[in-house]
């Protein structure tokens, strides 16, 4: 399994504050990965480091092949027409598929002669994604691509991206702090919290590997790692990792993606990371 | 051709919803042997879901022998689901509707009906009928 993005001991510092520390992760090729975490967790910093917009203080991050990055404040020139944006992209990129970009915009009904500043937010997002895809990247990184978009525009943007994933071997990393936006589209989860990596793994395996259990406070739970727990009177609710032999007094079920993310974010010291067992593992 | 739709609040995983919808279409004769299923790209373009989810659903259907993937061509229906014909479906549904009316007249509400039906299904499963 080759990695589209690999970070090893990555640390980034702004002046004296560490915004990302000891971050080691490997994102397999062809995955659609959700990068989630609260504001200020280091999501944007990780992406910036990956495309070389900033230099890490420690460790390294490597992208296999070409990476495209769409920043949160859609990097478009408002006074340009859509056609001029395309021409600009053509000149700025080594690889460029002009026909695919034009087809995509036509299919979306976005007129080439319209000024970017006069497009709707959803259309601007589509133009930014189209430009990023026209460069035929191996890794597409999108920082909060759905922020400020209405539900219909969000659906349309995700449709565009998913169609491209279906078409060729593209890896996607997209950040969001709204987990429900990502439930249907992502198959890999990366959780960052306060500059530290908490979770990195296949979403299905993660959901299968965790349980939400509720039961009396005095019933023991062994053989599982408690990710987070909340107590109300004599009852305790927990997110656990692993498959513990359950006391019959416990009720257990599988977590949803949002529950899993919340469980980890509430306990910054918990982590679900693949064991780094070295070469050949 | 079948058109998929998703019930996002149902709690049923997306890939299972796709599997169920294909099976339902086979039962109702909407899909017949030789028919092609939409490509992953087509499904993804209408539903905005991960293409791997579609492929997983198709693999499951293939494993059950209902469809087959032909390299470079697509996924095709191999066989219908053996079971009741459309006419039998209509007849059974009419019987069930009569039963529902009967039960309502006897004072049962929707929840009672569901519970009763679930119990009957479970009993049948125990006897190895369903």
CSV table of C-alpha atoms in Angstrom, one decimal:
chain,number,residue,atom,x,y,z
A,1,UNK,CA,0.0,0.0,0.0
A,2,UNK,CA,1.7,3.2,-1.2
A,3,UNK,CA,1.3,6.5,0.6
A,4,UNK,CA,0.0,9.6,-1.1
A,5,UNK,CA,1.1,11.7,1.9
A,6,UNK,CA,3.5,10.8,4.6
A,7,UNK,CA,4.5,12.9,7.6
A,8,UNK,CA,7.2,11.8,10.0
A,9,UNK,CA,7.8,13.5,13.3
A,10,UNK,CA,6.4,16.7,11.8
A,11,UNK,CA,6.6,19.8,14.0
A,12,UNK,CA,5.7,23.3,13.0
A,13,UNK,CA,6.2,26.4,15.2
A,14,UNK,CA,5.0,30.0,14.8
A,15,UNK,CA,7.5,32.0,16.8
A,16,UNK,CA,7.6,30.2,20.1
A,17,UNK,CA,4.2,28.4,19.8
A,18,UNK,CA,4.1,24.8,18.5
A,19,UNK,CA,1.0,24.6,16.2
A,20,UNK,CA,1.8,21.0,15.2
A,21,UNK,CA,4.0,18.6,17.1
A,22,UNK,CA,5.3,15.1,16.6
A,23,UNK,CA,2.9,14.3,13.8
A,24,UNK,CA,3.5,11.0,12.0
A,25,UNK,CA,0.9,9.8,9.6
A,26,UNK,CA,0.6,7.9,6.3
A,27,UNK,CA,-2.3,8.4,4.0
A,28,UNK,CA,-2.8,5.5,1.5
A,29,UNK,CA,-3.2,6.3,-2.2
A,30,UNK,CA,-6.7,6.5,-3.5
A,31,UNK,CA,-8.4,7.4,-0.2
A,32,UNK,CA,-10.7,10.2,0.6
A,33,UNK,CA,-9.6,11.4,3.9
A,34,UNK,CA,-11.4,13.7,6.4
A,35,UNK,CA,-9.1,15.9,8.4
A,36,UNK,CA,-11.1,17.0,11.4
A,37,UNK,CA,-10.5,18.9,14.6
A,38,UNK,CA,-11.5,22.1,16.4
A,39,UNK,CA,-10.4,25.5,15.1
A,40,UNK,CA,-6.7,26.0,15.7
A,41,UNK,CA,-6.0,22.3,15.8
A,42,UNK,CA,-3.4,22.6,13.1
A,43,UNK,CA,-5.4,21.3,10.1
A,44,UNK,CA,-4.5,24.2,7.8
A,45,UNK,CA,-0.9,24.1,9.0
A,46,UNK,CA,-0.6,20.4,8.1
A,47,UNK,CA,-1.8,21.2,4.6
A,48,UNK,CA,0.5,24.2,4.2
A,49,UNK,CA,3.4,22.1,5.3
A,50,UNK,CA,2.5,19.4,2.8
A,51,UNK,CA,2.4,21.7,-0.2
A,52,UNK,CA,5.6,23.5,0.9
A,53,UNK,CA,3.9,26.8,1.9
A,54,UNK,CA,5.8,26.6,5.2
A,55,UNK,CA,8.9,24.9,6.4
A,56,UNK,CA,8.6,22.5,9.3
A,57,UNK,CA,10.8,23.1,12.4
A,58,UNK,CA,11.1,19.4,12.9
A,59,UNK,CA,10.5,16.2,10.9
A,60,UNK,CA,9.3,16.1,7.4
A,61,UNK,CA,6.2,15.7,5.2
A,62,UNK,CA,6.3,14.2,1.7
A,63,UNK,CA,3.7,14.0,-1.1
A,64,UNK,CA,4.0,11.3,-3.8
A,65,UNK,CA,3.5,13.1,-7.1
A,66,UNK,CA,1.8,16.4,-7.7
A,67,UNK,CA,-0.4,18.1,-5.0
A,68,UNK,CA,-3.1,20.7,-5.5
A,69,UNK,CA,-4.3,22.8,-2.6
A,70,UNK,CA,-7.5,24.8,-2.4
A,71,UNK,CA,-7.3,27.3,0.4
A,72,UNK,CA,-10.3,28.2,2.5
A,73,UNK,CA,-10.6,31.7,1.1
A,74,UNK,CA,-11.1,30.4,-2.5
A,75,UNK,CA,-7.9,31.6,-4.2
A,76,UNK,CA,-9.5,33.3,-7.1
A,77,UNK,CA,-9.1,36.8,-8.6
A,78,UNK,CA,-12.5,38.5,-8.4
A,79,UNK,CA,-11.9,40.8,-11.3
A,80,UNK,CA,-10.8,37.9,-13.6
A,81,UNK,CA,-13.3,36.2,-15.8
A,82,UNK,CA,-13.6,32.5,-15.5
A,83,UNK,CA,-11.8,32.1,-18.8
A,84,UNK,CA,-9.0,34.3,-17.6
A,85,UNK,CA,-8.7,32.2,-14.4
A,86,UNK,CA,-8.4,29.1,-16.7
A,87,UNK,CA,-5.7,30.8,-18.8
A,88,UNK,CA,-3.9,31.7,-15.6
A,89,UNK,CA,-4.0,28.2,-14.3
A,90,UNK,CA,-2.8,26.9,-17.7
A,91,UNK,CA,0.3,29.1,-17.4
A,92,UNK,CA,1.0,28.2,-13.7
A,93,UNK,CA,0.8,24.5,-14.1
A,94,UNK,CA,3.1,21.9,-15.7
A,95,UNK,CA,0.3,19.4,-16.2
A,96,UNK,CA,-3.0,20.9,-17.4
A,97,UNK,CA,-6.2,19.5,-18.9
A,98,UNK,CA,-7.9,22.4,-20.4
A,99,UNK,CA,-10.6,20.4,-22.2
A,100,UNK,CA,-11.7,18.7,-18.9
A,101,UNK,CA,-11.9,22.0,-17.1
A,102,UNK,CA,-14.0,23.6,-19.8
A,103,UNK,CA,-16.3,20.5,-20.0
A,104,UNK,CA,-16.7,20.5,-16.3
A,105,UNK,CA,-17.6,24.3,-16.1
A,106,UNK,CA,-20.0,23.9,-19.1
A,107,UNK,CA,-21.7,20.9,-17.3
A,108,UNK,CA,-22.1,23.1,-14.2
A,109,UNK,CA,-23.5,25.9,-16.3
A,110,UNK,CA,-20.8,28.4,-15.3
A,111,UNK,CA,-20.3,30.9,-18.1
A,112,UNK,CA,-16.6,31.4,-19.0
A,113,UNK,CA,-17.1,35.2,-19.7
A,114,UNK,CA,-18.6,35.9,-16.2
A,115,UNK,CA,-16.3,37.7,-13.8
A,116,UNK,CA,-15.4,35.5,-10.8
A,117,UNK,CA,-16.6,38.2,-8.4
A,118,UNK,CA,-20.1,37.9,-9.9
A,119,UNK,CA,-20.4,34.2,-9.3
A,120,UNK,CA,-22.3,32.7,-6.4
A,121,UNK,CA,-20.3,31.2,-3.5
A,122,UNK,CA,-21.1,27.7,-4.7
A,123,UNK,CA,-20.0,28.5,-8.3
A,124,UNK,CA,-16.8,30.1,-7.0
A,125,UNK,CA,-16.1,26.9,-5.0
A,126,UNK,CA,-16.7,24.9,-8.2
A,127,UNK,CA,-14.3,27.1,-10.2
A,128,UNK,CA,-11.6,26.6,-7.5
A,129,UNK,CA,-12.1,22.9,-7.5
A,130,UNK,CA,-12.1,22.8,-11.3
A,131,UNK,CA,-8.9,24.7,-11.4
A,132,UNK,CA,-7.3,22.4,-8.9
A,133,UNK,CA,-8.4,19.2,-10.8
A,134,UNK,CA,-7.3,20.6,-14.2
A,135,UNK,CA,-3.7,20.3,-13.0
A,136,UNK,CA,-4.3,16.5,-12.7
A,137,UNK,CA,-3.0,16.3,-9.2
A,138,UNK,CA,-2.2,13.0,-7.5
A,139,UNK,CA,-3.3,14.5,-4.2
A,140,UNK,CA,-6.0,17.1,-3.8
A,141,UNK,CA,-6.1,19.0,-0.6
A,142,UNK,CA,-9.1,21.2,0.3
A,143,UNK,CA,-9.2,23.4,3.3
A,144,UNK,CA,-12.8,23.7,4.5
A,145,UNK,CA,-14.2,23.3,1.0
A,146,UNK,CA,-17.8,23.4,2.2
A,147,UNK,CA,-17.6,26.3,4.6
A,148,UNK,CA,-20.2,29.1,3.8
A,149,UNK,CA,-21.9,27.0,1.1
A,150,UNK,CA,-25.6,26.2,1.2
A,151,UNK,CA,-26.6,22.5,1.3
A,152,UNK,CA,-27.2,22.2,-2.4
A,153,UNK,CA,-23.9,23.8,-3.3
A,154,UNK,CA,-22.1,21.5,-0.8
A,155,UNK,CA,-23.7,18.5,-2.4
A,156,UNK,CA,-22.7,19.7,-5.9
A,157,UNK,CA,-19.1,20.3,-4.8
A,158,UNK,CA,-18.8,16.9,-3.2
A,159,UNK,CA,-20.4,15.3,-6.3
A,160,UNK,CA,-17.7,16.9,-8.5
A,161,UNK,CA,-14.9,15.6,-6.3
A,162,UNK,CA,-16.3,12.1,-5.9
A,163,UNK,CA,-16.8,11.8,-9.6
A,164,UNK,CA,-13.1,12.6,-10.1
A,165,UNK,CA,-12.1,10.0,-7.5
A,166,UNK,CA,-14.2,7.4,-9.4
A,167,UNK,CA,-12.5,8.3,-12.6
A,168,UNK,CA,-8.9,8.0,-11.7
A,169,UNK,CA,-6.4,7.3,-8.9
A,170,UNK,CA,-6.8,10.5,-7.0
A,171,UNK,CA,-6.2,10.9,-3.2
A,172,UNK,CA,-8.2,13.5,-1.4
A,173,UNK,CA,-7.6,15.2,1.9
A,174,UNK,CA,-10.3,17.6,3.0
A,175,UNK,CA,-10.6,19.4,6.3
A,176,UNK,CA,-13.8,20.4,8.0
A,177,UNK,CA,-15.0,20.9,11.5
A,178,UNK,CA,-18.5,19.6,10.6
A,179,UNK,CA,-18.2,15.9,10.7
A,180,UNK,CA,-21.6,15.2,9.3
A,181,UNK,CA,-20.5,16.8,6.0
A,182,UNK,CA,-18.0,14.0,5.5
A,183,UNK,CA,-19.9,10.9,6.6
A,184,UNK,CA,-20.9,9.7,3.1
A,185,UNK,CA,-17.8,10.8,1.3
A,186,UNK,CA,-14.7,9.9,3.3
A,187,UNK,CA,-13.2,6.5,4.0
A,188,UNK,CA,-10.2,7.6,6.0
A,189,UNK,CA,-10.2,9.7,9.2
A,190,UNK,CA,-7.5,12.0,10.6
A,191,UNK,CA,-8.2,13.8,13.9
A,192,UNK,CA,-6.0,16.6,15.0
A,193,UNK,CA,-6.4,18.3,18.3
A,194,UNK,CA,-4.4,21.2,19.7
A,195,UNK,CA,-1.5,20.4,17.3
A,196,UNK,CA,-1.4,16.7,18.0
A,197,UNK,CA,-2.5,13.8,15.9
A,198,UNK,CA,-5.1,11.7,17.7
A,199,UNK,CA,-6.5,9.4,15.1
A,200,UNK,CA,-5.5,8.2,11.7
A,201,UNK,CA,-7.1,5.2,10.1
A,202,UNK,CA,-9.7,3.5,7.9
A,203,UNK,CA,-13.2,4.8,9.0
A,204,UNK,CA,-14.9,1.4,8.7
A,205,UNK,CA,-12.1,-0.3,10.8
A,206,UNK,CA,-12.3,2.5,13.3
A,207,UNK,CA,-16.0,2.2,13.7
A,208,UNK,CA,-15.8,-1.6,13.9
A,209,UNK,CA,-13.0,-1.3,16.5
A,210,UNK,CA,-14.9,0.9,18.9
A,211,UNK,CA,-18.0,0.5,21.1
A,212,UNK,CA,-20.2,2.9,23.0
A,213,UNK,CA,-21.1,1.2,26.3
A,214,UNK,CA,-23.4,2.3,29.0
A,215,UNK,CA,-23.8,0.7,32.4
A,216,UNK,CA,-23.5,0.9,36.1
A,217,UNK,CA,-20.4,2.7,37.5
A,218,UNK,CA,-19.2,-0.3,39.5
A,219,UNK,CA,-19.2,-2.9,36.8
A,220,UNK,CA,-15.7,-3.6,35.7
A,221,UNK,CA,-14.6,-3.2,32.1
A,222,UNK,CA,-11.3,-4.9,31.1
A,223,UNK,CA,-9.5,-5.8,27.9
A,224,UNK,CA,-10.4,-2.5,26.2
A,225,UNK,CA,-8.9,1.0,26.1
A,226,UNK,CA,-11.3,3.6,27.5
A,227,UNK,CA,-11.2,6.5,25.1
A,228,UNK,CA,-13.6,8.8,27.0
A,229,UNK,CA,-16.1,8.4,29.8
A,230,UNK,CA,-18.9,10.5,31.2
A,231,UNK,CA,-20.6,9.8,34.5
A,232,UNK,CA,-24.1,10.7,35.6
A,233,UNK,CA,-24.9,9.5,39.1
A,234,UNK,CA,-24.2,5.8,39.2
A,235,UNK,CA,-24.2,5.4,35.4
A,236,UNK,CA,-21.3,5.7,33.1
A,237,UNK,CA,-21.2,6.1,29.4
A,238,UNK,CA,-17.9,5.3,27.6
A,239,UNK,CA,-16.3,5.1,24.2
A,240,UNK,CA,-14.0,2.1,24.3
A,241,UNK,CA,-11.5,0.8,21.7
A,242,UNK,CA,-11.3,-3.0,21.3
A,243,UNK,CA,-13.8,-5.7,22.0
A,244,UNK,CA,-14.1,-6.3,25.7
A,245,UNK,CA,-15.9,-9.3,27.2
A,246,UNK,CA,-18.9,-7.4,28.4
A,247,UNK,CA,-20.5,-7.6,31.8
A,248,UNK,CA,-24.2,-8.4,31.2
A,249,UNK,CA,-25.1,-5.2,32.9
A,250,UNK,CA,-23.5,-3.2,30.1
A,251,UNK,CA,-25.3,-2.1,27.0
A,252,UNK,CA,-23.1,-1.8,23.9
A,253,UNK,CA,-23.4,-0.6,20.4
A,254,UNK,CA,-21.3,0.7,17.6
A,255,UNK,CA,-20.5,4.4,17.5
A,256,UNK,CA,-21.3,6.8,14.7
A,257,UNK,CA,-18.5,8.8,13.0
A,258,UNK,CA,-19.4,11.9,14.9
A,259,UNK,CA,-19.6,10.1,18.2
A,260,UNK,CA,-16.2,8.6,17.6
A,261,UNK,CA,-14.6,12.0,16.7
A,262,UNK,CA,-16.3,13.7,19.7
A,263,UNK,CA,-15.0,10.9,22.0
A,264,UNK,CA,-11.5,11.5,21.0
A,265,UNK,CA,-11.7,15.3,21.0
A,266,UNK,CA,-13.0,15.2,24.6
A,267,UNK,CA,-10.0,13.3,25.7
A,268,UNK,CA,-6.9,14.8,24.1
A,269,UNK,CA,-4.7,12.2,25.7
A,270,UNK,CA,-6.4,9.3,23.9
A,271,UNK,CA,-5.1,8.2,20.6
A,272,UNK,CA,-5.9,5.6,17.9
A,273,UNK,CA,-2.9,5.4,15.6
A,274,UNK,CA,-1.4,2.6,13.6
A,275,UNK,CA,1.6,1.1,15.3
A,276,UNK,CA,4.7,2.4,13.6
A,277,UNK,CA,6.4,-1.0,13.3
A,278,UNK,CA,9.1,0.0,10.7
A,279,UNK,CA,9.8,-1.2,7.2
A,280,UNK,CA,8.0,-4.2,5.8
A,281,UNK,CA,5.2,-4.2,8.4
B,1,UNK,CA,-31.7,1.0,-15.2
B,2,UNK,CA,-32.0,1.6,-11.5
B,3,UNK,CA,-31.8,4.9,-9.7
B,4,UNK,CA,-30.5,4.8,-6.2
B,5,UNK,CA,-31.6,7.1,-3.4
B,6,UNK,CA,-30.3,7.4,0.2
B,7,UNK,CA,-32.1,7.7,3.5
B,8,UNK,CA,-29.4,9.6,5.3
B,9,UNK,CA,-31.1,9.5,8.7
B,10,UNK,CA,-31.9,5.8,8.6
B,11,UNK,CA,-28.8,4.5,10.4
B,12,UNK,CA,-28.5,1.8,7.8
B,13,UNK,CA,-25.0,2.0,6.2
B,14,UNK,CA,-24.9,3.5,2.7
B,15,UNK,CA,-23.5,0.4,1.0
B,16,UNK,CA,-26.3,-1.8,2.5
B,17,UNK,CA,-28.9,0.7,1.3
B,18,UNK,CA,-27.6,0.2,-2.2
B,19,UNK,CA,-27.6,-3.6,-1.8
B,20,UNK,CA,-31.2,-3.6,-0.6
B,21,UNK,CA,-32.3,-1.3,-3.4
B,22,UNK,CA,-30.8,-3.6,-6.1
B,23,UNK,CA,-32.5,-6.6,-4.4
B,24,UNK,CA,-35.8,-4.9,-4.2
B,25,UNK,CA,-35.6,-3.9,-7.9
B,26,UNK,CA,-34.8,-7.6,-8.7
B,27,UNK,CA,-37.8,-8.7,-6.7
B,28,UNK,CA,-40.1,-6.3,-8.4
B,29,UNK,CA,-38.8,-7.0,-11.9
B,30,UNK,CA,-37.5,-3.5,-12.3
B,31,UNK,CA,-34.1,-5.1,-12.9
B,32,UNK,CA,-33.8,-8.2,-15.0
B,33,UNK,CA,-31.0,-10.6,-16.0
B,34,UNK,CA,-28.7,-8.9,-18.5
B,35,UNK,CA,-29.5,-5.4,-17.3
B,36,UNK,CA,-26.6,-3.1,-16.5
B,37,UNK,CA,-26.2,-1.4,-13.1
B,38,UNK,CA,-25.1,2.2,-13.1
B,39,UNK,CA,-21.3,2.7,-13.1
B,40,UNK,CA,-19.7,3.9,-9.8
B,41,UNK,CA,-19.1,7.3,-11.4
B,42,UNK,CA,-22.8,7.6,-12.3
B,43,UNK,CA,-23.9,6.7,-8.8
B,44,UNK,CA,-21.4,9.0,-7.2
B,45,UNK,CA,-22.4,11.9,-9.5
B,46,UNK,CA,-25.9,11.7,-8.4
B,47,UNK,CA,-25.5,10.8,-4.7
B,48,UNK,CA,-22.1,12.5,-3.8
B,49,UNK,CA,-20.9,9.4,-2.0
B,50,UNK,CA,-17.5,7.7,-1.9
B,51,UNK,CA,-17.0,5.5,-5.0
B,52,UNK,CA,-15.6,2.7,-2.9
B,53,UNK,CA,-19.0,2.5,-1.2
B,54,UNK,CA,-20.6,1.7,-4.6
B,55,UNK,CA,-17.9,-0.8,-5.4
B,56,UNK,CA,-18.4,-2.5,-2.0
B,57,UNK,CA,-22.1,-2.8,-2.6
B,58,UNK,CA,-21.5,-4.3,-6.1
B,59,UNK,CA,-19.0,-6.8,-4.7
B,60,UNK,CA,-21.5,-7.9,-2.1
B,61,UNK,CA,-24.1,-8.5,-4.8
B,62,UNK,CA,-21.5,-10.3,-6.9
B,63,UNK,CA,-20.7,-12.5,-3.9
B,64,UNK,CA,-24.3,-13.5,-3.6
B,65,UNK,CA,-24.3,-14.4,-7.3
B,66,UNK,CA,-26.9,-11.8,-8.3
B,67,UNK,CA,-24.7,-9.7,-10.5
B,68,UNK,CA,-21.4,-10.1,-12.3
B,69,UNK,CA,-18.7,-7.6,-13.2
B,70,UNK,CA,-17.5,-7.7,-16.8
B,71,UNK,CA,-14.1,-6.1,-17.0
B,72,UNK,CA,-14.1,-2.9,-19.0
B,73,UNK,CA,-17.9,-3.1,-19.5
B,74,UNK,CA,-19.6,-2.7,-16.2
B,75,UNK,CA,-21.7,-4.7,-13.8
B,76,UNK,CA,-24.6,-6.7,-15.0
B,77,UNK,CA,-27.5,-8.6,-13.5
B,78,UNK,CA,-27.0,-12.4,-13.6
B,79,UNK,CA,-30.2,-13.6,-12.2
B,80,UNK,CA,-33.4,-12.4,-10.6
B,81,UNK,CA,-34.2,-13.2,-7.1
B,82,UNK,CA,-36.1,-16.4,-6.9
B,83,UNK,CA,-39.3,-16.0,-5.0
B,84,UNK,CA,-42.7,-14.6,-5.5
B,85,UNK,CA,-43.7,-13.3,-8.9
B,86,UNK,CA,-45.1,-9.8,-9.3
B,87,UNK,CA,-48.7,-11.2,-9.4
B,88,UNK,CA,-48.1,-13.0,-6.1
B,89,UNK,CA,-46.6,-9.8,-4.6
B,90,UNK,CA,-49.8,-7.9,-5.5
B,91,UNK,CA,-52.0,-10.7,-4.0
B,92,UNK,CA,-50.0,-10.9,-0.8
B,93,UNK,CA,-50.0,-7.1,-0.4
B,94,UNK,CA,-53.7,-7.1,-0.8
B,95,UNK,CA,-54.1,-9.8,1.9
B,96,UNK,CA,-51.8,-7.8,4.2
B,97,UNK,CA,-53.8,-4.6,3.7
B,98,UNK,CA,-56.9,-6.5,4.6
B,99,UNK,CA,-55.2,-7.8,7.7
B,100,UNK,CA,-54.1,-4.3,8.7
B,101,UNK,CA,-57.7,-3.0,8.3
B,102,UNK,CA,-58.9,-5.9,10.4
B,103,UNK,CA,-56.4,-5.2,13.1
B,104,UNK,CA,-57.2,-1.5,13.2
B,105,UNK,CA,-60.8,-2.3,13.6
B,106,UNK,CA,-59.9,-4.5,16.5
B,107,UNK,CA,-58.3,-1.4,18.1
B,108,UNK,CA,-54.6,-1.9,17.4
B,109,UNK,CA,-52.4,1.1,16.6
B,110,UNK,CA,-49.4,1.4,14.3
B,111,UNK,CA,-47.0,0.4,17.0
B,112,UNK,CA,-49.0,-2.6,18.0
B,113,UNK,CA,-49.2,-3.7,14.4
B,114,UNK,CA,-45.4,-3.4,13.9
B,115,UNK,CA,-44.7,-5.3,17.2
B,116,UNK,CA,-47.1,-8.1,16.1
B,117,UNK,CA,-45.6,-8.4,12.7
B,118,UNK,CA,-42.1,-8.5,14.1
B,119,UNK,CA,-43.1,-11.2,16.5
B,120,UNK,CA,-44.7,-13.2,13.7
B,121,UNK,CA,-41.5,-12.8,11.6
B,122,UNK,CA,-39.3,-13.9,14.5
B,123,UNK,CA,-41.5,-16.9,15.2
B,124,UNK,CA,-41.4,-17.9,11.6
B,125,UNK,CA,-37.6,-17.6,11.6
B,126,UNK,CA,-37.4,-19.9,14.6
B,127,UNK,CA,-39.4,-22.5,12.9
B,128,UNK,CA,-37.2,-22.1,9.8
B,129,UNK,CA,-39.9,-20.8,7.5
B,130,UNK,CA,-38.5,-17.3,6.8
